Amino acid sequence: MSAMDFSSIYGVSHKPFLTLFLLFLLPLHSHSHNSTTSAQINSNSILVALLDSHYTELAELVEKALLLQQLEDAVGNHNITIFAPRNQALERDLDPEFKRFLLEPRNLRSLQTLLMSHILPTRIASHHWPAADLLHRTLSDHHLHLASKPSGQRTVDSAEILRADDVLRPDGVIHGIERLIVPRSVQEDFNRRRNLAAISAVLPEGAPEVDPRTHRLKKPAPVPAGAPPVLPIYDALAPGPFIAPAPAPGPGGPKHHFNGERQVKDFIHTLLHYGGYNEMADILVNLTSLATEMGRLVSEGYVLTVLAPNDEAMAKLTTDQLSEPGAPEQIMYYHIIPEYQTEESMYNAVRRFGKVSYDTLRLPHKVLAQESDGSVKFGHGDSSAYLFDPDIYTDGRISVQGIDGVLIPPEEEEEERTRRISPLVKVAAPKPRRGIPFY
């Protein structure tokens, strides 16, 4: 039966049916196309070969840098060439301070840039090696200089090729090189962190005068960069909600020795990127103005150690504990120590002295630390917490130590326990006494 017969039988034209049929197939076709492009790589891929190869140090860094998905997308679009440093170059020949810098969560971008600078978005096997010097763009948008010496030795920038075509796969090739290639941008980031370029030296001047009545400076005087502030940190704190509804303090000190706002943003970004501390970051930024206040304190030259409860611990806080005016601020103040402490310094202190009490920004309460099970234990009784994730962030001004519980001052803990345990006693009102008649 022809198409004309079909349309004459049902009294409609066949073109609308064809149009509807194509419209129905179009999303199916687009869905199948997207699923094909995002399909997982096969077992014969160069990425699988890298993870299973003897370049274990490089494979471990790729996993820590969260680059597997990005590299899978790259392999899905084109072949790649990987220049893999030998394990010794990453394990023993690398500067320990530089390696520590790369493995810090806040420096993830630098680690990703470093690793992507070893990968070309094209396939260059040994028999395709350029005879003349040639620059190739990497996946990090840096350039690698490929060259051949008169002796026949091939080089990539300043690194020699030790094992050409060490791993060959249909979608790429791995060449073994003698050393790590460090892009200039990563080296500059490392030098900036190491040298603290944001701190500028100033000439010391006369000692400031403090008004004994107000504990404030009579005449502001500059403080040398790196020197502790003249006023105690409690005088520099902004008034809390229990004193007055003061506006949020602005970041930056008068001389701007330290960029406290940038450092606080840096450590909050590190908390989010580290994972498991989103609630803590949310309280500092959204629920309170403590992030801004901490930035101002750091800009003035103060140092802080933050005992950050993880999300599992924060989830145990009740609505009553957070509903009171100023309660979130008071909880966080008890977790901030006006000293710069690291996991090593606190552990050494509790090992030497047994128990150590640290001042907090919540006067007059102190937080007790002691050694327990090879770690540092904070607090008393049921509200104690262990040092769970050490040195999440350390930059010389702010130290963030992850703990597995929310700390509560012992006095408040006792009040809460008494209120929770003590039964409600009904007191009967005394009956009114009738008057005694006189005769």
PDB file of N, CA and C in Angstrom, residues 46 50 53-56 58 81-90 118 124-126 129 153-168 172-181:
ATOM      1  N   ILE A  46      44.987   4.520  28.618  1.00  0.00           N
ATOM      2  CA  ILE A  46      46.274   4.963  29.136  1.00  0.00           C
ATOM      3  C   ILE A  46      46.157   5.363  30.605  1.00  0.00           C
ATOM      4  N   LEU A  50      48.300   3.962  33.640  1.00  0.00           N
ATOM      5  CA  LEU A  50      49.074   4.811  34.549  1.00  0.00           C
ATOM      6  C   LEU A  50      48.846   4.392  35.995  1.00  0.00           C
ATOM      7  N   SER A  53      50.690   1.231  36.680  1.00  0.00           N
ATOM      8  CA  SER A  53      52.101   1.190  36.293  1.00  0.00           C
ATOM      9  C   SER A  53      52.999   1.291  37.520  1.00  0.00           C
ATOM     10  N   HIS A  54      54.295   1.287  37.270  1.00  0.00           N
ATOM     11  CA  HIS A  54      55.265   1.427  38.356  1.00  0.00           C
ATOM     12  C   HIS A  54      55.480   2.885  38.755  1.00  0.00           C
ATOM     13  N   TYR A  55      54.779   3.813  38.095  1.00  0.00           N
ATOM     14  CA  TYR A  55      54.852   5.223  38.489  1.00  0.00           C
ATOM     15  C   TYR A  55      53.824   5.466  39.601  1.00  0.00           C
ATOM     16  N   THR A  56      54.047   4.838  40.720  1.00  0.00           N
ATOM     17  CA  THR A  56      53.058   4.868  41.802  1.00  0.00           C
ATOM     18  C   THR A  56      52.944   6.245  42.448  1.00  0.00           C
ATOM     19  N   LEU A  58      53.366   9.227  41.042  1.00  0.00           N
ATOM     20  CA  LEU A  58      52.589  10.100  40.164  1.00  0.00           C
ATOM     21  C   LEU A  58      51.118   9.708  40.189  1.00  0.00           C
ATOM     22  N   THR A  81      49.702  12.453  25.847  1.00  0.00           N
ATOM     23  CA  THR A  81      51.074  12.028  26.127  1.00  0.00           C
ATOM     24  C   THR A  81      51.416  12.442  27.549  1.00  0.00           C
ATOM     25  N   ILE A  82      51.838  11.496  28.372  1.00  0.00           N
ATOM     26  CA  ILE A  82      52.151  11.751  29.775  1.00  0.00           C
ATOM     27  C   ILE A  82      53.654  11.612  29.980  1.00  0.00           C
ATOM     28  N   PHE A  83      54.239  12.646  30.572  1.00  0.00           N
ATOM     29  CA  PHE A  83      55.643  12.591  30.966  1.00  0.00           C
ATOM     30  C   PHE A  83      55.674  12.311  32.466  1.00  0.00           C
ATOM     31  N   ALA A  84      56.011  11.078  32.815  1.00  0.00           N
ATOM     32  CA  ALA A  84      55.907  10.603  34.200  1.00  0.00           C
ATOM     33  C   ALA A  84      57.265  10.628  34.885  1.00  0.00           C
ATOM     34  N   PRO A  85      57.429  11.442  35.936  1.00  0.00           N
ATOM     35  CA  PRO A  85      58.685  11.411  36.702  1.00  0.00           C
ATOM     36  C   PRO A  85      58.842  10.076  37.428  1.00  0.00           C
ATOM     37  N   ARG A  86      60.053   9.619  37.572  1.00  0.00           N
ATOM     38  CA  ARG A  86      60.308   8.365  38.290  1.00  0.00           C
ATOM     39  C   ARG A  86      59.957   8.553  39.767  1.00  0.00           C
ATOM     40  N   ASN A  87      59.714   7.464  40.438  1.00  0.00           N
ATOM     41  CA  ASN A  87      59.287   7.523  41.837  1.00  0.00           C
ATOM     42  C   ASN A  87      60.309   8.215  42.728  1.00  0.00           C
ATOM     43  N   GLN A  88      61.579   7.996  42.464  1.00  0.00           N
ATOM     44  CA  GLN A  88      62.614   8.605  43.302  1.00  0.00           C
ATOM     45  C   GLN A  88      62.572  10.116  43.218  1.00  0.00           C
ATOM     46  N   ALA A  89      62.207  10.648  42.032  1.00  0.00           N
ATOM     47  CA  ALA A  89      62.151  12.107  41.865  1.00  0.00           C
ATOM     48  C   ALA A  89      61.062  12.721  42.727  1.00  0.00           C
ATOM     49  N   LEU A  90      59.993  11.987  42.967  1.00  0.00           N
ATOM     50  CA  LEU A  90      58.893  12.515  43.770  1.00  0.00           C
ATOM     51  C   LEU A  90      58.997  12.118  45.232  1.00  0.00           C
ATOM     52  N   HIS A 118      52.381  18.119  32.887  1.00  0.00           N
ATOM     53  CA  HIS A 118      53.120  16.951  32.398  1.00  0.00           C
ATOM     54  C   HIS A 118      52.349  16.174  31.336  1.00  0.00           C
ATOM     55  N   ILE A 124      52.488  11.754  21.141  1.00  0.00           N
ATOM     56  CA  ILE A 124      53.839  11.918  20.589  1.00  0.00           C
ATOM     57  C   ILE A 124      54.664  10.721  21.043  1.00  0.00           C
ATOM     58  N   ALA A 125      54.765   9.733  20.202  1.00  0.00           N
ATOM     59  CA  ALA A 125      55.600   8.576  20.489  1.00  0.00           C
ATOM     60  C   ALA A 125      57.047   8.889  20.112  1.00  0.00           C
ATOM     61  N   SER A 126      57.941   7.973  20.403  1.00  0.00           N
ATOM     62  CA  SER A 126      59.360   8.236  20.149  1.00  0.00           C
ATOM     63  C   SER A 126      59.643   8.412  18.662  1.00  0.00           C
ATOM     64  N   TRP A 129      58.925  11.937  17.558  1.00  0.00           N
ATOM     65  CA  TRP A 129      59.587  13.011  18.302  1.00  0.00           C
ATOM     66  C   TRP A 129      60.138  14.045  17.320  1.00  0.00           C
ATOM     67  N   GLN A 153      69.918  12.151  22.850  1.00  0.00           N
ATOM     68  CA  GLN A 153      69.130  12.161  24.075  1.00  0.00           C
ATOM     69  C   GLN A 153      67.958  13.139  23.933  1.00  0.00           C
ATOM     70  N   ARG A 154      66.764  12.672  24.205  1.00  0.00           N
ATOM     71  CA  ARG A 154      65.574  13.522  24.123  1.00  0.00           C
ATOM     72  C   ARG A 154      65.331  14.181  25.477  1.00  0.00           C
ATOM     73  N   THR A 155      64.849  15.429  25.439  1.00  0.00           N
ATOM     74  CA  THR A 155      64.603  16.184  26.669  1.00  0.00           C
ATOM     75  C   THR A 155      63.239  16.859  26.595  1.00  0.00           C
ATOM     76  N   VAL A 156      62.660  17.053  27.776  1.00  0.00           N
ATOM     77  CA  VAL A 156      61.432  17.833  27.941  1.00  0.00           C
ATOM     78  C   VAL A 156      61.751  18.923  28.945  1.00  0.00           C
ATOM     79  N   ASP A 157      61.806  20.175  28.456  1.00  0.00           N
ATOM     80  CA  ASP A 157      62.323  21.266  29.286  1.00  0.00           C
ATOM     81  C   ASP A 157      63.712  20.881  29.789  1.00  0.00           C
ATOM     82  N   SER A 158      63.898  20.815  31.120  1.00  0.00           N
ATOM     83  CA  SER A 158      65.214  20.466  31.667  1.00  0.00           C
ATOM     84  C   SER A 158      65.299  19.009  32.091  1.00  0.00           C
ATOM     85  N   ALA A 159      64.269  18.223  31.805  1.00  0.00           N
ATOM     86  CA  ALA A 159      64.244  16.814  32.218  1.00  0.00           C
ATOM     87  C   ALA A 159      64.582  15.919  31.030  1.00  0.00           C
ATOM     88  N   GLU A 160      65.389  14.901  31.285  1.00  0.00           N
ATOM     89  CA  GLU A 160      65.744  13.954  30.234  1.00  0.00           C
ATOM     90  C   GLU A 160      64.742  12.796  30.203  1.00  0.00           C
ATOM     91  N   ILE A 161      64.528  12.279  28.996  1.00  0.00           N
ATOM     92  CA  ILE A 161      63.671  11.110  28.826  1.00  0.00           C
ATOM     93  C   ILE A 161      64.489   9.869  29.173  1.00  0.00           C
ATOM     94  N   LEU A 162      64.074   9.174  30.220  1.00  0.00           N
ATOM     95  CA  LEU A 162      64.784   7.960  30.639  1.00  0.00           C
ATOM     96  C   LEU A 162      64.201   6.708  29.991  1.00  0.00           C
ATOM     97  N   ARG A 163      62.897   6.661  29.848  1.00  0.00           N
ATOM     98  CA  ARG A 163      62.238   5.473  29.286  1.00  0.00           C
ATOM     99  C   ARG A 163      61.215   5.942  28.256  1.00  0.00           C
ATOM    100  N   ALA A 164      61.648   6.042  27.008  1.00  0.00           N
ATOM    101  CA  ALA A 164      60.744   6.446  25.941  1.00  0.00           C
ATOM    102  C   ALA A 164      59.767   5.312  25.630  1.00  0.00           C
ATOM    103  N   ASP A 165      58.512   5.678  25.366  1.00  0.00           N
ATOM    104  CA  ASP A 165      57.460   4.701  25.044  1.00  0.00           C
ATOM    105  C   ASP A 165      57.371   3.623  26.115  1.00  0.00           C
ATOM    106  N   ASP A 166      57.449   4.053  27.371  1.00  0.00           N
ATOM    107  CA  ASP A 166      57.431   3.076  28.454  1.00  0.00           C
ATOM    108  C   ASP A 166      56.098   2.343  28.518  1.00  0.00           C
ATOM    109  N   VAL A 167      55.004   3.072  28.286  1.00  0.00           N
ATOM    110  CA  VAL A 167      53.670   2.476  28.276  1.00  0.00           C
ATOM    111  C   VAL A 167      52.949   2.961  27.028  1.00  0.00           C
ATOM    112  N   LEU A 168      52.482   2.043  26.218  1.00  0.00           N
ATOM    113  CA  LEU A 168      51.776   2.374  24.976  1.00  0.00           C
ATOM    114  C   LEU A 168      50.363   1.819  25.043  1.00  0.00           C
ATOM    115  N   GLY A 172      47.000   6.756  24.091  1.00  0.00           N
ATOM    116  CA  GLY A 172      48.061   7.583  24.639  1.00  0.00           C
ATOM    117  C   GLY A 172      49.353   6.829  24.852  1.00  0.00           C
ATOM    118  N   VAL A 173      50.347   7.572  25.356  1.00  0.00           N
ATOM    119  CA  VAL A 173      51.671   7.022  25.582  1.00  0.00           C
ATOM    120  C   VAL A 173      52.244   7.664  26.839  1.00  0.00           C
ATOM    121  N   ILE A 174      53.070   6.922  27.570  1.00  0.00           N
ATOM    122  CA  ILE A 174      53.742   7.428  28.774  1.00  0.00           C
ATOM    123  C   ILE A 174      55.245   7.335  28.540  1.00  0.00           C
ATOM    124  N   HIS A 175      55.925   8.473  28.736  1.00  0.00           N
ATOM    125  CA  HIS A 175      57.387   8.516  28.697  1.00  0.00           C
ATOM    126  C   HIS A 175      57.888   8.738  30.121  1.00  0.00           C
ATOM    127  N   GLY A 176      58.861   7.967  30.549  1.00  0.00           N
ATOM    128  CA  GLY A 176      59.469   8.171  31.856  1.00  0.00           C
ATOM    129  C   GLY A 176      60.542   9.245  31.804  1.00  0.00           C
ATOM    130  N   ILE A 177      60.487  10.212  32.728  1.00  0.00           N
ATOM    131  CA  ILE A 177      61.470  11.297  32.774  1.00  0.00           C
ATOM    132  C   ILE A 177      62.178  11.267  34.116  1.00  0.00           C
ATOM    133  N   GLU A 178      63.317  11.954  34.184  1.00  0.00           N
ATOM    134  CA  GLU A 178      64.186  11.842  35.352  1.00  0.00           C
ATOM    135  C   GLU A 178      63.737  12.689  36.531  1.00  0.00           C
ATOM    136  N   ARG A 179      63.023  13.770  36.281  1.00  0.00           N
ATOM    137  CA  ARG A 179      62.699  14.696  37.366  1.00  0.00           C
ATOM    138  C   ARG A 179      61.346  15.343  37.124  1.00  0.00           C
ATOM    139  N   LEU A 180      60.874  16.028  38.135  1.00  0.00           N
ATOM    140  CA  LEU A 180      59.598  16.735  38.066  1.00  0.00           C
ATOM    141  C   LEU A 180      59.786  18.061  37.332  1.00  0.00           C
ATOM    142  N   ILE A 181      58.797  18.417  36.527  1.00  0.00           N
ATOM    143  CA  ILE A 181      58.802  19.701  35.814  1.00  0.00           C
ATOM    144  C   ILE A 181      57.891  20.645  36.581  1.00  0.00           C
TER     145      ILE A 181
END
